[in-house]
mmCIF file of C-alpha atoms in Angstrom:
data_model
loop_
_atom_site.group_PDB
_atom_site.id
_atom_site.type_symbol
_atom_site.label_atom_id
_atom_site.label_comp_id
_atom_site.label_asym_id
_atom_site.label_seq_id
_atom_site.Cartn_x
_atom_site.Cartn_y
_atom_site.Cartn_z
ATOM 1 C CA PRO A 1 -58.546 11.976 -91.344
ATOM 2 C CA ASP A 2 -60.225 9.111 -89.304
ATOM 3 C CA VAL A 3 -60.485 10.705 -85.969
ATOM 4 C CA ILE A 4 -60.763 8.200 -83.047
ATOM 5 C CA TYR A 5 -60.349 10.679 -80.140
ATOM 6 C CA GLU A 6 -59.746 14.184 -79.956
ATOM 7 C CA ASP A 7 -59.378 16.862 -77.164
ATOM 8 C CA ALA A 8 -57.909 20.265 -76.729
ATOM 9 C CA HIS A 9 -54.340 18.878 -76.593
ATOM 10 C CA ILE A 10 -54.335 15.854 -78.751
ATOM 11 C CA LEU A 11 -56.034 13.744 -81.111
ATOM 12 C CA ILE A 12 -55.760 10.047 -82.179
ATOM 13 C CA VAL A 13 -55.893 9.323 -85.646
ATOM 14 C CA ASN A 14 -56.377 5.997 -87.752
ATOM 15 C CA LYS A 15 -53.650 6.196 -90.420
ATOM 16 C CA PRO A 16 -54.399 4.325 -93.548
ATOM 17 C CA SER A 17 -51.922 1.992 -95.284
ATOM 18 C CA GLY A 18 -49.951 3.974 -98.006
ATOM 19 C CA MET A 19 -49.551 7.210 -96.224
ATOM 20 C CA LEU A 20 -46.516 8.453 -94.707
ATOM 21 C CA SER A 21 -46.641 9.583 -91.064
ATOM 22 C CA GLN A 22 -44.326 12.461 -91.829
ATOM 23 C CA LYS A 23 -42.814 13.829 -94.985
ATOM 24 C CA ALA A 24 -39.570 12.226 -96.195
ATOM 25 C CA LYS A 25 -39.153 15.073 -98.813
ATOM 26 C CA ASP A 26 -40.742 18.463 -99.427
ATOM 27 C CA SER A 27 -43.305 17.167 -102.100
ATOM 28 C CA ASP A 28 -44.723 14.491 -99.859
ATOM 29 C CA TYR A 29 -48.094 14.683 -98.596
ATOM 30 C CA SER A 30 -48.130 12.904 -95.051
ATOM 31 C CA LEU A 31 -50.451 12.378 -92.056
ATOM 32 C CA VAL A 32 -49.204 15.500 -90.475
ATOM 33 C CA GLU A 33 -50.424 17.581 -93.464
ATOM 34 C CA GLU A 34 -53.660 15.714 -93.376
ATOM 35 C CA ILE A 35 -54.177 16.651 -89.489
ATOM 36 C CA ILE A 36 -53.143 20.170 -90.020
ATOM 37 C CA ASN A 37 -55.699 20.652 -92.856
ATOM 38 C CA TYR A 38 -58.354 19.194 -90.719
ATOM 39 C CA LEU A 39 -57.819 21.267 -87.808
ATOM 40 C CA VAL A 40 -57.529 24.465 -89.895
ATOM 41 C CA ASP A 41 -60.838 23.561 -91.918
ATOM 42 C CA SER A 42 -62.814 22.509 -88.873
ATOM 43 C CA GLY A 43 -61.720 25.819 -87.093
ATOM 44 C CA HIS A 44 -59.949 24.300 -84.384
ATOM 45 C CA ILE A 45 -56.779 26.300 -85.024
ATOM 46 C CA PRO A 46 -56.270 29.647 -86.879
ATOM 47 C CA VAL A 47 -53.977 29.517 -89.921
ATOM 48 C CA SER A 48 -51.986 32.384 -88.346
ATOM 49 C CA GLN A 49 -51.051 30.070 -85.394
ATOM 50 C CA LEU A 50 -49.040 27.775 -87.920
ATOM 51 C CA SER A 51 -46.320 30.416 -88.013
ATOM 52 C CA THR A 52 -45.351 29.933 -84.300
ATOM 53 C CA PHE A 53 -46.727 26.248 -83.685
ATOM 54 C CA ARG A 54 -47.526 23.406 -86.075
ATOM 55 C CA PRO A 55 -49.385 20.346 -84.843
ATOM 56 C CA SER A 56 -47.487 17.166 -85.678
ATOM 57 C CA VAL A 57 -47.507 13.457 -84.921
ATOM 58 C CA CYS A 58 -45.843 11.917 -81.572
ATOM 59 C CA ASN A 59 -45.381 8.446 -82.841
ATOM 60 C CA ARG A 60 -44.804 7.062 -86.493
ATOM 61 C CA LEU A 61 -45.900 4.003 -88.410
ATOM 62 C CA ASP A 62 -44.408 2.772 -91.560
ATOM 63 C CA ARG A 63 -45.957 3.853 -94.873
ATOM 64 C CA ASN A 64 -47.725 0.626 -95.200
ATOM 65 C CA THR A 65 -48.542 -0.089 -91.800
ATOM 66 C CA SER A 66 -52.039 1.136 -90.637
ATOM 67 C CA GLY A 67 -53.294 2.207 -87.387
ATOM 68 C CA LEU A 68 -53.530 4.481 -84.404
ATOM 69 C CA VAL A 69 -51.113 7.582 -84.495
ATOM 70 C CA VAL A 70 -51.139 10.048 -81.531
ATOM 71 C CA ALA A 71 -50.792 13.909 -82.583
ATOM 72 C CA GLY A 72 -50.111 17.043 -80.468
ATOM 73 C CA LYS A 73 -52.836 19.799 -81.234
ATOM 74 C CA SER A 74 -51.103 22.186 -78.574
ATOM 75 C CA LEU A 75 -47.491 22.511 -77.895
ATOM 76 C CA VAL A 76 -48.226 21.033 -74.277
ATOM 77 C CA GLY A 77 -49.818 18.124 -75.858
ATOM 78 C CA LEU A 78 -47.048 17.396 -78.460
ATOM 79 C CA GLN A 79 -44.328 17.747 -75.689
ATOM 80 C CA VAL A 80 -46.029 15.531 -73.320
ATOM 81 C CA MET A 81 -47.083 12.832 -75.664
ATOM 82 C CA SER A 82 -43.606 12.791 -77.385
ATOM 83 C CA GLU A 83 -41.870 12.317 -74.067
ATOM 84 C CA ALA A 84 -44.289 9.632 -73.127
ATOM 85 C CA PHE A 85 -43.647 7.675 -76.341
ATOM 86 C CA HIS A 86 -40.038 8.275 -75.908
ATOM 87 C CA ASP A 87 -39.812 6.800 -72.389
ATOM 88 C CA ARG A 88 -42.455 4.122 -73.241
ATOM 89 C CA SER A 89 -45.158 5.065 -70.719
ATOM 90 C CA ILE A 90 -47.656 4.694 -73.615
ATOM 91 C CA HIS A 91 -48.388 1.028 -74.389
ATOM 92 C CA LYS A 92 -49.025 0.148 -77.895
ATOM 93 C CA TYR A 93 -50.724 -2.992 -79.137
ATOM 94 C CA TYR A 94 -50.637 -4.455 -82.617
ATOM 95 C CA GLN A 95 -52.760 -7.093 -84.468
ATOM 96 C CA CYS A 96 -50.849 -8.776 -87.577
ATOM 97 C CA ILE A 97 -51.457 -12.052 -89.628
ATOM 98 C CA VAL A 98 -48.447 -14.346 -90.001
ATOM 99 C CA ALA A 99 -47.672 -17.446 -91.885
ATOM 100 C CA GLY A 100 -48.074 -20.767 -89.912
ATOM 101 C CA LYS A 101 -50.206 -22.062 -86.946
ATOM 102 C CA LEU A 102 -49.295 -20.641 -83.675
ATOM 103 C CA GLU A 103 -51.236 -21.799 -80.524
ATOM 104 C CA GLU A 104 -49.339 -20.364 -77.445
ATOM 105 C CA LYS A 105 -48.573 -17.133 -75.968
ATOM 106 C CA GLN A 106 -44.705 -16.594 -76.320
ATOM 107 C CA VAL A 107 -42.001 -13.781 -75.641
ATOM 108 C CA ILE A 108 -39.256 -13.894 -78.338
ATOM 109 C CA THR A 109 -35.930 -12.222 -77.933
ATOM 110 C CA GLY A 110 -33.063 -11.439 -80.033
ATOM 111 C CA PHE A 111 -30.590 -8.513 -81.024
ATOM 112 C CA LEU A 112 -31.591 -6.028 -83.881
ATOM 113 C CA THR A 113 -29.094 -4.307 -85.942
ATOM 114 C CA LYS A 114 -30.042 -1.325 -88.277
ATOM 115 C CA ASN A 115 -28.481 -0.565 -91.659
ATOM 116 C CA LYS A 116 -29.008 3.242 -92.027
ATOM 117 C CA HIS A 117 -28.141 3.109 -95.637
ATOM 118 C CA ASN A 118 -31.151 0.985 -96.571
ATOM 119 C CA ASN A 119 -33.377 1.309 -93.654
ATOM 120 C CA GLN A 120 -33.574 -2.302 -93.214
ATOM 121 C CA VAL A 121 -32.498 -4.321 -89.945
ATOM 122 C CA SER A 122 -31.346 -7.631 -89.268
ATOM 123 C CA ILE A 123 -32.060 -9.971 -86.382
ATOM 124 C CA SER A 124 -29.392 -12.396 -84.712
ATOM 125 C CA SER A 125 -29.587 -14.678 -81.634
ATOM 126 C CA ALA A 126 -26.232 -13.176 -80.288
ATOM 127 C CA GLU A 127 -25.366 -9.743 -79.644
ATOM 128 C CA ARG A 128 -23.406 -8.008 -82.471
ATOM 129 C CA GLU A 129 -21.404 -4.784 -82.619
ATOM 130 C CA GLY A 130 -24.054 -2.000 -82.977
ATOM 131 C CA SER A 131 -26.974 -4.269 -82.104
ATOM 132 C CA ALA A 132 -29.862 -3.561 -79.714
ATOM 133 C CA PRO A 133 -31.676 -6.373 -77.555
ATOM 134 C CA ILE A 134 -35.420 -6.949 -78.680
ATOM 135 C CA MET A 135 -38.356 -8.542 -77.023
ATOM 136 C CA THR A 136 -41.548 -9.158 -78.595
ATOM 137 C CA GLU A 137 -44.604 -10.770 -76.954
ATOM 138 C CA TYR A 138 -47.495 -12.292 -78.949
ATOM 139 C CA VAL A 139 -50.751 -13.869 -78.165
ATOM 140 C CA PRO A 140 -52.665 -16.073 -80.877
ATOM 141 C CA LEU A 141 -56.240 -14.863 -81.388
ATOM 142 C CA ALA A 142 -57.322 -17.077 -84.190
ATOM 143 C CA SER A 143 -55.709 -19.476 -86.780
ATOM 144 C CA ASN A 144 -56.174 -21.832 -89.572
ATOM 145 C CA ASP A 145 -53.724 -24.476 -91.012
ATOM 146 C CA ARG A 146 -51.806 -21.727 -92.913
ATOM 147 C CA TYR A 147 -52.129 -18.263 -90.902
ATOM 148 C CA THR A 148 -52.625 -17.068 -87.410
ATOM 149 C CA LEU A 149 -53.903 -13.681 -86.283
ATOM 150 C CA LEU A 150 -51.594 -12.451 -83.287
ATOM 151 C CA GLU A 151 -51.900 -9.623 -80.907
ATOM 152 C CA VAL A 152 -48.289 -8.283 -80.416
ATOM 153 C CA THR A 153 -46.898 -6.293 -77.711
ATOM 154 C CA LEU A 154 -43.481 -4.374 -78.197
ATOM 155 C CA ILE A 155 -41.631 -4.818 -74.998
ATOM 156 C CA THR A 156 -38.912 -2.948 -76.649
ATOM 157 C CA GLY A 157 -39.644 -0.707 -79.621
ATOM 158 C CA ARG A 158 -37.059 -0.671 -82.545
ATOM 159 C CA THR A 159 -37.307 -0.076 -86.341
ATOM 160 C CA HIS A 160 -39.402 -2.706 -88.068
ATOM 161 C CA GLN A 161 -39.175 -5.084 -84.822
ATOM 162 C CA ILE A 162 -42.444 -6.867 -85.465
ATOM 163 C CA ARG A 163 -41.938 -7.469 -89.248
ATOM 164 C CA ALA A 164 -38.266 -8.524 -88.834
ATOM 165 C CA HIS A 165 -38.498 -10.475 -85.596
ATOM 166 C CA MET A 166 -41.639 -12.668 -86.847
ATOM 167 C CA ALA A 167 -39.819 -13.174 -90.110
ATOM 168 C CA TRP A 168 -36.665 -14.315 -88.244
ATOM 169 C CA ALA A 169 -38.731 -16.626 -86.101
ATOM 170 C CA GLY A 170 -40.106 -18.264 -89.243
ATOM 171 C CA HIS A 171 -43.563 -16.678 -89.085
ATOM 172 C CA PRO A 172 -43.291 -13.630 -91.653
ATOM 173 C CA LEU A 173 -46.248 -11.378 -91.849
ATOM 174 C CA LEU A 174 -48.795 -11.817 -94.615
ATOM 175 C CA GLY A 175 -48.027 -9.495 -97.455
ATOM 176 C CA GLU A 176 -44.368 -8.962 -96.026
ATOM 177 C CA GLY A 177 -42.068 -7.734 -98.884
ATOM 178 C CA LYS A 178 -38.990 -6.366 -96.994
ATOM 179 C CA TYR A 179 -38.150 -9.386 -94.729
ATOM 180 C CA ALA A 180 -39.811 -12.205 -96.655
ATOM 181 C CA GLN A 181 -40.814 -13.074 -100.195
ATOM 182 C CA ASN A 182 -44.545 -12.162 -100.628
ATOM 183 C CA LYS A 183 -45.342 -13.497 -104.301
ATOM 184 C CA GLN A 184 -47.868 -15.966 -103.007
ATOM 185 C CA ASP A 185 -49.506 -13.261 -100.954
ATOM 186 C CA ARG A 186 -49.521 -10.955 -103.529
ATOM 187 C CA ALA A 187 -51.458 -13.377 -105.762
ATOM 188 C CA LEU A 188 -53.957 -13.579 -103.067
ATOM 189 C CA GLY A 189 -54.495 -9.799 -103.083
ATOM 190 C CA PHE A 190 -52.101 -8.749 -100.182
ATOM 191 C CA THR A 191 -49.779 -6.061 -101.441
ATOM 192 C CA HIS A 192 -48.285 -4.918 -98.240
ATOM 193 C CA GLN A 193 -47.820 -6.404 -94.740
ATOM 194 C CA ALA A 194 -50.891 -7.293 -92.669
ATOM 195 C CA LEU A 195 -49.995 -5.141 -89.612
ATOM 196 C CA TYR A 196 -52.216 -2.774 -87.520
ATOM 197 C CA ALA A 197 -51.665 -0.668 -84.584
ATOM 198 C CA TYR A 198 -54.879 -1.061 -82.960
ATOM 199 C CA GLN A 199 -54.832 0.120 -79.431
ATOM 200 C CA VAL A 200 -52.902 2.419 -76.967
ATOM 201 C CA THR A 201 -52.868 2.655 -73.294
ATOM 202 C CA PHE A 202 -51.801 5.936 -71.737
ATOM 203 C CA THR A 203 -49.831 6.262 -68.456
ATOM 204 C CA VAL A 204 -49.782 9.931 -67.585
ATOM 205 C CA PRO A 205 -49.924 10.191 -63.792
ATOM 206 C CA ASP A 206 -49.462 13.788 -63.397
ATOM 207 C CA GLY A 207 -49.304 17.199 -65.302
ATOM 208 C CA PRO A 208 -51.533 18.830 -67.744
ATOM 209 C CA LEU A 209 -52.596 15.620 -69.466
ATOM 210 C CA ALA A 210 -53.198 13.372 -66.422
ATOM 211 C CA TYR A 211 -56.790 13.122 -67.379
ATOM 212 C CA LEU A 212 -55.577 10.529 -69.773
ATOM 213 C CA ASN A 213 -53.858 8.369 -67.328
ATOM 214 C CA GLY A 214 -55.185 4.897 -67.617
ATOM 215 C CA LYS A 215 -57.529 5.414 -70.586
ATOM 216 C CA THR A 216 -57.318 2.988 -73.508
ATOM 217 C CA PHE A 217 -58.314 3.977 -77.019
ATOM 218 C CA GLY A 218 -58.610 1.508 -79.903
ATOM 219 C CA VAL A 219 -60.354 -0.084 -82.848
ATOM 220 C CA ASP A 220 -62.436 -3.356 -82.741
ATOM 221 C CA ARG A 221 -60.876 -6.100 -84.669
ATOM 222 C CA ASP A 222 -64.019 -6.579 -86.848
ATOM 223 C CA ASN A 223 -63.563 -2.940 -88.021
ATOM 224 C CA ILE A 224 -59.906 -3.094 -88.892
ATOM 225 C CA ASN A 225 -59.123 -3.028 -92.664
#
């Protein structure tokens, strides 16, 4: 794996597009197996330890979304980081390319409803039964007449929020195939959504991982692929 940071308790990995964060079925090979193989092969953990504790990821990205995933190497690391993601004390930042020219920073809101049968969501401007409120902030970084590169911050974190919210707002992601038609994008060579989780900032004020408090890890825009 492309390891961005590692210590005794956690590692941060740059997940490639096309790889599952975790197995969906027994025959899958996911980032979890990639990380375990790396830790065993490098001698960081003995094979015997896997019978009592298996390192795993603390956050997940869609198969075709690339970027930073935090994994727990130790039980403490896994527990603390999983809780931090759950209570949103870890801040995640994304970059994406969307259709259209956007020039102003904006926070867009709405309500998201998830269809558990097809793993797809829908966005509405008014609350519906079973919906959850969402807020997405974006800042334009560069643009031309057809596309805009955005930095996106999830104020709320819901399934497919960036992909569905930007499509609903009229600016679908380049290569988007679930929430917009991407035939033209595929002709340009984009076969999946242009979405990258490029930076994480930790808020861990106390406890065994307090040394991470206030630290930011990321990948330079020029190195994103």
